[in-house]
Amino acid sequence: MMSTNEILDEKNKTLHVICDEVTFPTKKEERKKINEMIEYLTISQNEKLAEQYNLRPGMGLAAPQVGITKRFFVIVEEQEDKTFKNYIVFNPKIISNSEEIIYAGSGEGCLSVNREVDGIVPRHARVTVEYQDENGILTQTRAREELSIAFQHEIDHLNGILFTDKIDSKNPFKNRDKMREI
């Protein structure tokens, strides 16, 4: 299983690189890393297992966070029935978004940012993302609320942007009254 220390820290220059498109078929190492990322995220969302393996909880992980400068990420979303839905996303593009802006009330987090960060990150409440799945087939996902934030957060990683870059350092809660908290 992948460990927390395999995830690059925000100071690492790799996290500020615009990643390259993925070509298909994907490489064996990329597929292996995707499986490790999914396993990490799934286990990290189980409180007991996260504590047992000393994992920070996370919902998404992008390739640059594990040292691969390619345009892919995974999101592991817990469903209401306590199962998980995995999104394996290659070469994503946001093709539409809502005008409504939201932010995570408890603050956004990132497995590469190992500190508390005050402030809000404005995100679209809904996005439609077009991407290739693990077989290279073009697909779309319409994401809302928390999942929408996760998709936007991970796409930012592929463009060398951390959520901390989106917080106004002089006024971390700027325009909060113009957005909806989730």
PDB file of C-alpha atoms in Angstrom:
ATOM      1  CA  MET A   1       0.000   0.000   0.000  1.00  0.00           C
ATOM      2  CA  MET A   2       1.082   3.538  -0.731  1.00  0.00           C
ATOM      3  CA  SER A   3       2.176   5.515   2.323  1.00  0.00           C
ATOM      4  CA  THR A   4       1.548   9.136   3.231  1.00  0.00           C
ATOM      5  CA  ASN A   5       5.217  10.020   2.726  1.00  0.00           C
ATOM      6  CA  GLU A   6       4.962   9.071  -0.970  1.00  0.00           C
ATOM      7  CA  ILE A   7       2.736  12.132  -1.415  1.00  0.00           C
ATOM      8  CA  LEU A   8       4.754  15.210  -2.326  1.00  0.00           C
ATOM      9  CA  ASP A   9       4.706  18.236  -0.038  1.00  0.00           C
ATOM     10  CA  GLU A  10       3.534  21.620  -1.302  1.00  0.00           C
ATOM     11  CA  LYS A  11       7.144  22.870  -1.415  1.00  0.00           C
ATOM     12  CA  ASN A  12       8.027  20.332  -4.126  1.00  0.00           C
ATOM     13  CA  LYS A  13       8.408  21.990  -7.554  1.00  0.00           C
ATOM     14  CA  THR A  14       6.648  19.061  -9.285  1.00  0.00           C
ATOM     15  CA  LEU A  15       3.356  20.331  -7.846  1.00  0.00           C
ATOM     16  CA  HIS A  16       3.740  23.586  -9.777  1.00  0.00           C
ATOM     17  CA  VAL A  17       4.246  22.017 -13.211  1.00  0.00           C
ATOM     18  CA  ILE A  18       1.603  21.903 -15.950  1.00  0.00           C
ATOM     19  CA  CYS A  19       1.238  18.196 -16.635  1.00  0.00           C
ATOM     20  CA  ASP A  20       1.445  16.431 -20.005  1.00  0.00           C
ATOM     21  CA  GLU A  21      -1.488  14.703 -21.698  1.00  0.00           C
ATOM     22  CA  VAL A  22      -1.754  10.956 -21.148  1.00  0.00           C
ATOM     23  CA  THR A  23      -1.470   8.748 -24.222  1.00  0.00           C
ATOM     24  CA  PHE A  24      -3.249   5.416 -24.565  1.00  0.00           C
ATOM     25  CA  PRO A  25      -2.780   2.632 -23.852  1.00  0.00           C
ATOM     26  CA  THR A  26      -1.567   3.748 -20.429  1.00  0.00           C
ATOM     27  CA  LYS A  27       1.699   2.439 -19.059  1.00  0.00           C
ATOM     28  CA  LYS A  28       1.775  -0.452 -16.613  1.00  0.00           C
ATOM     29  CA  GLU A  29       3.372   1.793 -13.929  1.00  0.00           C
ATOM     30  CA  GLU A  30       0.566   4.352 -14.330  1.00  0.00           C
ATOM     31  CA  ARG A  31      -2.113   1.660 -13.892  1.00  0.00           C
ATOM     32  CA  LYS A  32      -0.296   0.281 -10.833  1.00  0.00           C
ATOM     33  CA  LYS A  33      -0.038   3.775  -9.305  1.00  0.00           C
ATOM     34  CA  ILE A  34      -3.761   4.411  -9.951  1.00  0.00           C
ATOM     35  CA  ASN A  35      -4.655   1.240  -8.049  1.00  0.00           C
ATOM     36  CA  GLU A  36      -2.399   2.320  -5.169  1.00  0.00           C
ATOM     37  CA  MET A  37      -3.995   5.787  -5.139  1.00  0.00           C
ATOM     38  CA  ILE A  38      -7.511   4.304  -5.026  1.00  0.00           C
ATOM     39  CA  GLU A  39      -6.503   1.942  -2.226  1.00  0.00           C
ATOM     40  CA  TYR A  40      -4.969   4.805  -0.230  1.00  0.00           C
ATOM     41  CA  LEU A  41      -8.019   7.055  -0.632  1.00  0.00           C
ATOM     42  CA  THR A  42     -10.489   4.267   0.200  1.00  0.00           C
ATOM     43  CA  ILE A  43      -8.634   3.210   3.343  1.00  0.00           C
ATOM     44  CA  SER A  44      -8.003   6.836   4.372  1.00  0.00           C
ATOM     45  CA  GLN A  45     -11.776   7.490   4.498  1.00  0.00           C
ATOM     46  CA  ASN A  46     -12.266   4.721   7.075  1.00  0.00           C
ATOM     47  CA  GLU A  47     -11.487   6.338  10.430  1.00  0.00           C
ATOM     48  CA  LYS A  48     -10.195   3.158  12.123  1.00  0.00           C
ATOM     49  CA  LEU A  49      -8.031   2.064   9.197  1.00  0.00           C
ATOM     50  CA  ALA A  50      -6.717   5.595   8.609  1.00  0.00           C
ATOM     51  CA  GLU A  51      -5.573   5.697  12.226  1.00  0.00           C
ATOM     52  CA  GLN A  52      -4.130   2.162  12.071  1.00  0.00           C
ATOM     53  CA  TYR A  53      -2.058   2.954   8.954  1.00  0.00           C
ATOM     54  CA  ASN A  54      -1.389   6.597   9.895  1.00  0.00           C
ATOM     55  CA  LEU A  55      -3.082   7.996   6.778  1.00  0.00           C
ATOM     56  CA  ARG A  56      -4.488  11.476   6.335  1.00  0.00           C
ATOM     57  CA  PRO A  57      -8.027  11.255   4.957  1.00  0.00           C
ATOM     58  CA  GLY A  58      -8.496  12.269   1.352  1.00  0.00           C
ATOM     59  CA  MET A  59     -11.061  12.098  -1.431  1.00  0.00           C
ATOM     60  CA  GLY A  60      -8.834  12.778  -4.435  1.00  0.00           C
ATOM     61  CA  LEU A  61      -5.248  12.414  -5.523  1.00  0.00           C
ATOM     62  CA  ALA A  62      -3.628  13.745  -8.682  1.00  0.00           C
ATOM     63  CA  ALA A  63      -0.643  12.250 -10.505  1.00  0.00           C
ATOM     64  CA  PRO A  64       1.711  15.178  -9.743  1.00  0.00           C
ATOM     65  CA  GLN A  65       1.126  14.619  -6.021  1.00  0.00           C
ATOM     66  CA  VAL A  66       2.859  11.254  -6.396  1.00  0.00           C
ATOM     67  CA  GLY A  67       5.605  12.600  -8.654  1.00  0.00           C
ATOM     68  CA  ILE A  68       4.065  11.856 -12.078  1.00  0.00           C
ATOM     69  CA  THR A  69       3.630  14.906 -14.325  1.00  0.00           C
ATOM     70  CA  LYS A  70       0.782  13.431 -16.363  1.00  0.00           C
ATOM     71  CA  ARG A  71      -2.834  14.611 -16.637  1.00  0.00           C
ATOM     72  CA  PHE A  72      -4.670  12.069 -14.511  1.00  0.00           C
ATOM     73  CA  PHE A  73      -6.237  11.808 -11.094  1.00  0.00           C
ATOM     74  CA  VAL A  74      -8.543   9.618  -9.055  1.00  0.00           C
ATOM     75  CA  ILE A  75     -11.450  10.556  -6.821  1.00  0.00           C
ATOM     76  CA  VAL A  76     -12.925   8.085  -4.356  1.00  0.00           C
ATOM     77  CA  GLU A  77     -16.359   9.290  -3.301  1.00  0.00           C
ATOM     78  CA  GLU A  78     -18.157   7.654  -0.402  1.00  0.00           C
ATOM     79  CA  GLN A  79     -21.799   6.954  -1.244  1.00  0.00           C
ATOM     80  CA  GLU A  80     -24.761   7.119   1.138  1.00  0.00           C
ATOM     81  CA  ASP A  81     -24.725   3.304   1.493  1.00  0.00           C
ATOM     82  CA  LYS A  82     -21.072   3.450   2.667  1.00  0.00           C
ATOM     83  CA  THR A  83     -19.755   2.007  -0.617  1.00  0.00           C
ATOM     84  CA  PHE A  84     -17.314   3.972  -2.761  1.00  0.00           C
ATOM     85  CA  LYS A  85     -17.518   5.245  -6.306  1.00  0.00           C
ATOM     86  CA  ASN A  86     -14.169   5.593  -8.044  1.00  0.00           C
ATOM     87  CA  TYR A  87     -13.522   8.165 -10.744  1.00  0.00           C
ATOM     88  CA  ILE A  88     -10.397   7.478 -12.802  1.00  0.00           C
ATOM     89  CA  VAL A  89      -9.882  10.590 -14.905  1.00  0.00           C
ATOM     90  CA  PHE A  90      -7.433  11.179 -17.762  1.00  0.00           C
ATOM     91  CA  ASN A  91      -6.955  14.428 -19.708  1.00  0.00           C
ATOM     92  CA  PRO A  92      -9.956  16.243 -18.140  1.00  0.00           C
ATOM     93  CA  LYS A  93     -11.562  19.442 -19.393  1.00  0.00           C
ATOM     94  CA  ILE A  94     -14.368  21.373 -17.730  1.00  0.00           C
ATOM     95  CA  ILE A  95     -16.853  21.877 -20.566  1.00  0.00           C
ATOM     96  CA  SER A  96     -19.545  23.708 -18.587  1.00  0.00           C
ATOM     97  CA  ASN A  97     -20.096  25.114 -15.125  1.00  0.00           C
ATOM     98  CA  SER A  98     -22.774  26.783 -13.059  1.00  0.00           C
ATOM     99  CA  GLU A  99     -22.664  30.476 -12.354  1.00  0.00           C
ATOM    100  CA  GLU A 100     -23.332  29.729  -8.686  1.00  0.00           C
ATOM    101  CA  ILE A 101     -20.165  29.834  -6.592  1.00  0.00           C
ATOM    102  CA  ILE A 102     -19.706  27.741  -3.459  1.00  0.00           C
ATOM    103  CA  TYR A 103     -16.952  27.038  -0.958  1.00  0.00           C
ATOM    104  CA  ALA A 104     -16.180  24.318   1.551  1.00  0.00           C
ATOM    105  CA  GLY A 105     -17.225  25.714   4.928  1.00  0.00           C
ATOM    106  CA  SER A 106     -14.699  23.614   6.818  1.00  0.00           C
ATOM    107  CA  GLY A 107     -12.019  24.743   4.383  1.00  0.00           C
ATOM    108  CA  GLU A 108     -10.439  22.831   1.547  1.00  0.00           C
ATOM    109  CA  GLY A 109      -7.730  20.383   2.363  1.00  0.00           C
ATOM    110  CA  CYS A 110      -5.015  18.715   0.357  1.00  0.00           C
ATOM    111  CA  LEU A 111      -2.837  15.691   1.020  1.00  0.00           C
ATOM    112  CA  SER A 112       0.142  17.762  -0.190  1.00  0.00           C
ATOM    113  CA  VAL A 113      -0.542  20.636   2.227  1.00  0.00           C
ATOM    114  CA  ASN A 114       0.425  19.475   5.704  1.00  0.00           C
ATOM    115  CA  ARG A 115      -0.803  22.496   7.631  1.00  0.00           C
ATOM    116  CA  GLU A 116      -4.010  24.276   8.543  1.00  0.00           C
ATOM    117  CA  VAL A 117      -4.956  26.910   5.985  1.00  0.00           C
ATOM    118  CA  ASP A 118      -7.540  29.596   6.718  1.00  0.00           C
ATOM    119  CA  GLY A 119      -9.587  30.976   3.903  1.00  0.00           C
ATOM    120  CA  ILE A 120     -12.090  30.078   1.250  1.00  0.00           C
ATOM    121  CA  VAL A 121     -11.610  28.783  -2.263  1.00  0.00           C
ATOM    122  CA  PRO A 122     -14.362  29.888  -4.653  1.00  0.00           C
ATOM    123  CA  ARG A 123     -15.585  26.934  -6.768  1.00  0.00           C
ATOM    124  CA  HIS A 124     -18.449  26.367  -9.188  1.00  0.00           C
ATOM    125  CA  ALA A 125     -21.388  24.566  -7.555  1.00  0.00           C
ATOM    126  CA  ARG A 126     -21.740  22.315 -10.623  1.00  0.00           C
ATOM    127  CA  VAL A 127     -19.327  21.344 -13.379  1.00  0.00           C
ATOM    128  CA  THR A 128     -19.494  19.015 -16.339  1.00  0.00           C
ATOM    129  CA  VAL A 129     -16.132  17.408 -16.955  1.00  0.00           C
ATOM    130  CA  GLU A 130     -15.192  15.609 -20.152  1.00  0.00           C
ATOM    131  CA  TYR A 131     -12.336  13.128 -19.833  1.00  0.00           C
ATOM    132  CA  GLN A 132     -11.021   9.777 -20.940  1.00  0.00           C
ATOM    133  CA  ASP A 133     -11.558   6.738 -18.762  1.00  0.00           C
ATOM    134  CA  GLU A 134      -8.890   4.078 -18.130  1.00  0.00           C
ATOM    135  CA  ASN A 135      -9.590   2.588 -21.581  1.00  0.00           C
ATOM    136  CA  GLY A 136      -9.220   5.933 -23.346  1.00  0.00           C
ATOM    137  CA  ILE A 137     -12.977   6.234 -23.965  1.00  0.00           C
ATOM    138  CA  LEU A 138     -14.313   9.784 -23.861  1.00  0.00           C
ATOM    139  CA  THR A 139     -16.844  10.207 -21.073  1.00  0.00           C
ATOM    140  CA  GLN A 140     -18.521  12.957 -19.060  1.00  0.00           C
ATOM    141  CA  THR A 141     -19.423  13.453 -15.432  1.00  0.00           C
ATOM    142  CA  ARG A 142     -21.759  16.110 -14.107  1.00  0.00           C
ATOM    143  CA  ALA A 143     -20.504  16.866 -10.609  1.00  0.00           C
ATOM    144  CA  ARG A 144     -22.321  18.821  -7.923  1.00  0.00           C
ATOM    145  CA  GLU A 145     -21.375  20.318  -4.569  1.00  0.00           C
ATOM    146  CA  GLU A 146     -18.556  18.383  -2.826  1.00  0.00           C
ATOM    147  CA  LEU A 147     -17.785  16.265  -5.905  1.00  0.00           C
ATOM    148  CA  SER A 148     -17.652  19.434  -8.020  1.00  0.00           C
ATOM    149  CA  ILE A 149     -15.104  20.923  -5.605  1.00  0.00           C
ATOM    150  CA  ALA A 150     -13.051  17.709  -5.764  1.00  0.00           C
ATOM    151  CA  PHE A 151     -12.982  17.689  -9.585  1.00  0.00           C
ATOM    152  CA  GLN A 152     -11.964  21.362  -9.729  1.00  0.00           C
ATOM    153  CA  HIS A 153      -9.316  20.837  -7.025  1.00  0.00           C
ATOM    154  CA  GLU A 154      -7.744  17.862  -8.842  1.00  0.00           C
ATOM    155  CA  ILE A 155      -7.841  19.593 -12.257  1.00  0.00           C
ATOM    156  CA  ASP A 156      -6.010  22.521 -10.649  1.00  0.00           C
ATOM    157  CA  HIS A 157      -3.252  20.084  -9.601  1.00  0.00           C
ATOM    158  CA  LEU A 158      -2.798  19.082 -13.245  1.00  0.00           C
ATOM    159  CA  ASN A 159      -2.245  22.758 -14.053  1.00  0.00           C
ATOM    160  CA  GLY A 160       0.309  23.306 -11.282  1.00  0.00           C
ATOM    161  CA  ILE A 161      -2.140  25.098  -8.993  1.00  0.00           C
ATOM    162  CA  LEU A 162      -2.664  24.350  -5.296  1.00  0.00           C
ATOM    163  CA  PHE A 163      -5.828  25.397  -3.460  1.00  0.00           C
ATOM    164  CA  THR A 164      -3.669  27.700  -1.321  1.00  0.00           C
ATOM    165  CA  ASP A 165      -2.838  29.673  -4.496  1.00  0.00           C
ATOM    166  CA  LYS A 166      -6.547  30.530  -4.825  1.00  0.00           C
ATOM    167  CA  ILE A 167      -6.943  32.040  -1.353  1.00  0.00           C
ATOM    168  CA  ASP A 168      -6.511  35.804  -1.182  1.00  0.00           C
ATOM    169  CA  SER A 169      -3.631  36.188   1.280  1.00  0.00           C
ATOM    170  CA  LYS A 170      -4.657  39.739   2.262  1.00  0.00           C
ATOM    171  CA  ASN A 171      -8.334  38.838   2.711  1.00  0.00           C
ATOM    172  CA  PRO A 172      -8.746  35.024   3.047  1.00  0.00           C
ATOM    173  CA  PHE A 173     -12.549  35.214   3.384  1.00  0.00           C
ATOM    174  CA  LYS A 174     -13.030  37.748   0.572  1.00  0.00           C
ATOM    175  CA  ASN A 175     -16.511  37.758  -1.018  1.00  0.00           C
ATOM    176  CA  ARG A 176     -17.768  34.997   1.299  1.00  0.00           C
ATOM    177  CA  ASP A 177     -21.164  36.743   1.391  1.00  0.00           C
ATOM    178  CA  LYS A 178     -21.445  36.302  -2.412  1.00  0.00           C
ATOM    179  CA  MET A 179     -21.035  32.494  -2.236  1.00  0.00           C
ATOM    180  CA  ARG A 180     -22.887  29.570  -0.721  1.00  0.00           C
ATOM    181  CA  GLU A 181     -21.164  27.523   1.969  1.00  0.00           C
ATOM    182  CA  ILE A 182     -21.429  23.756   1.734  1.00  0.00           C
TER     183      ILE A 182
END
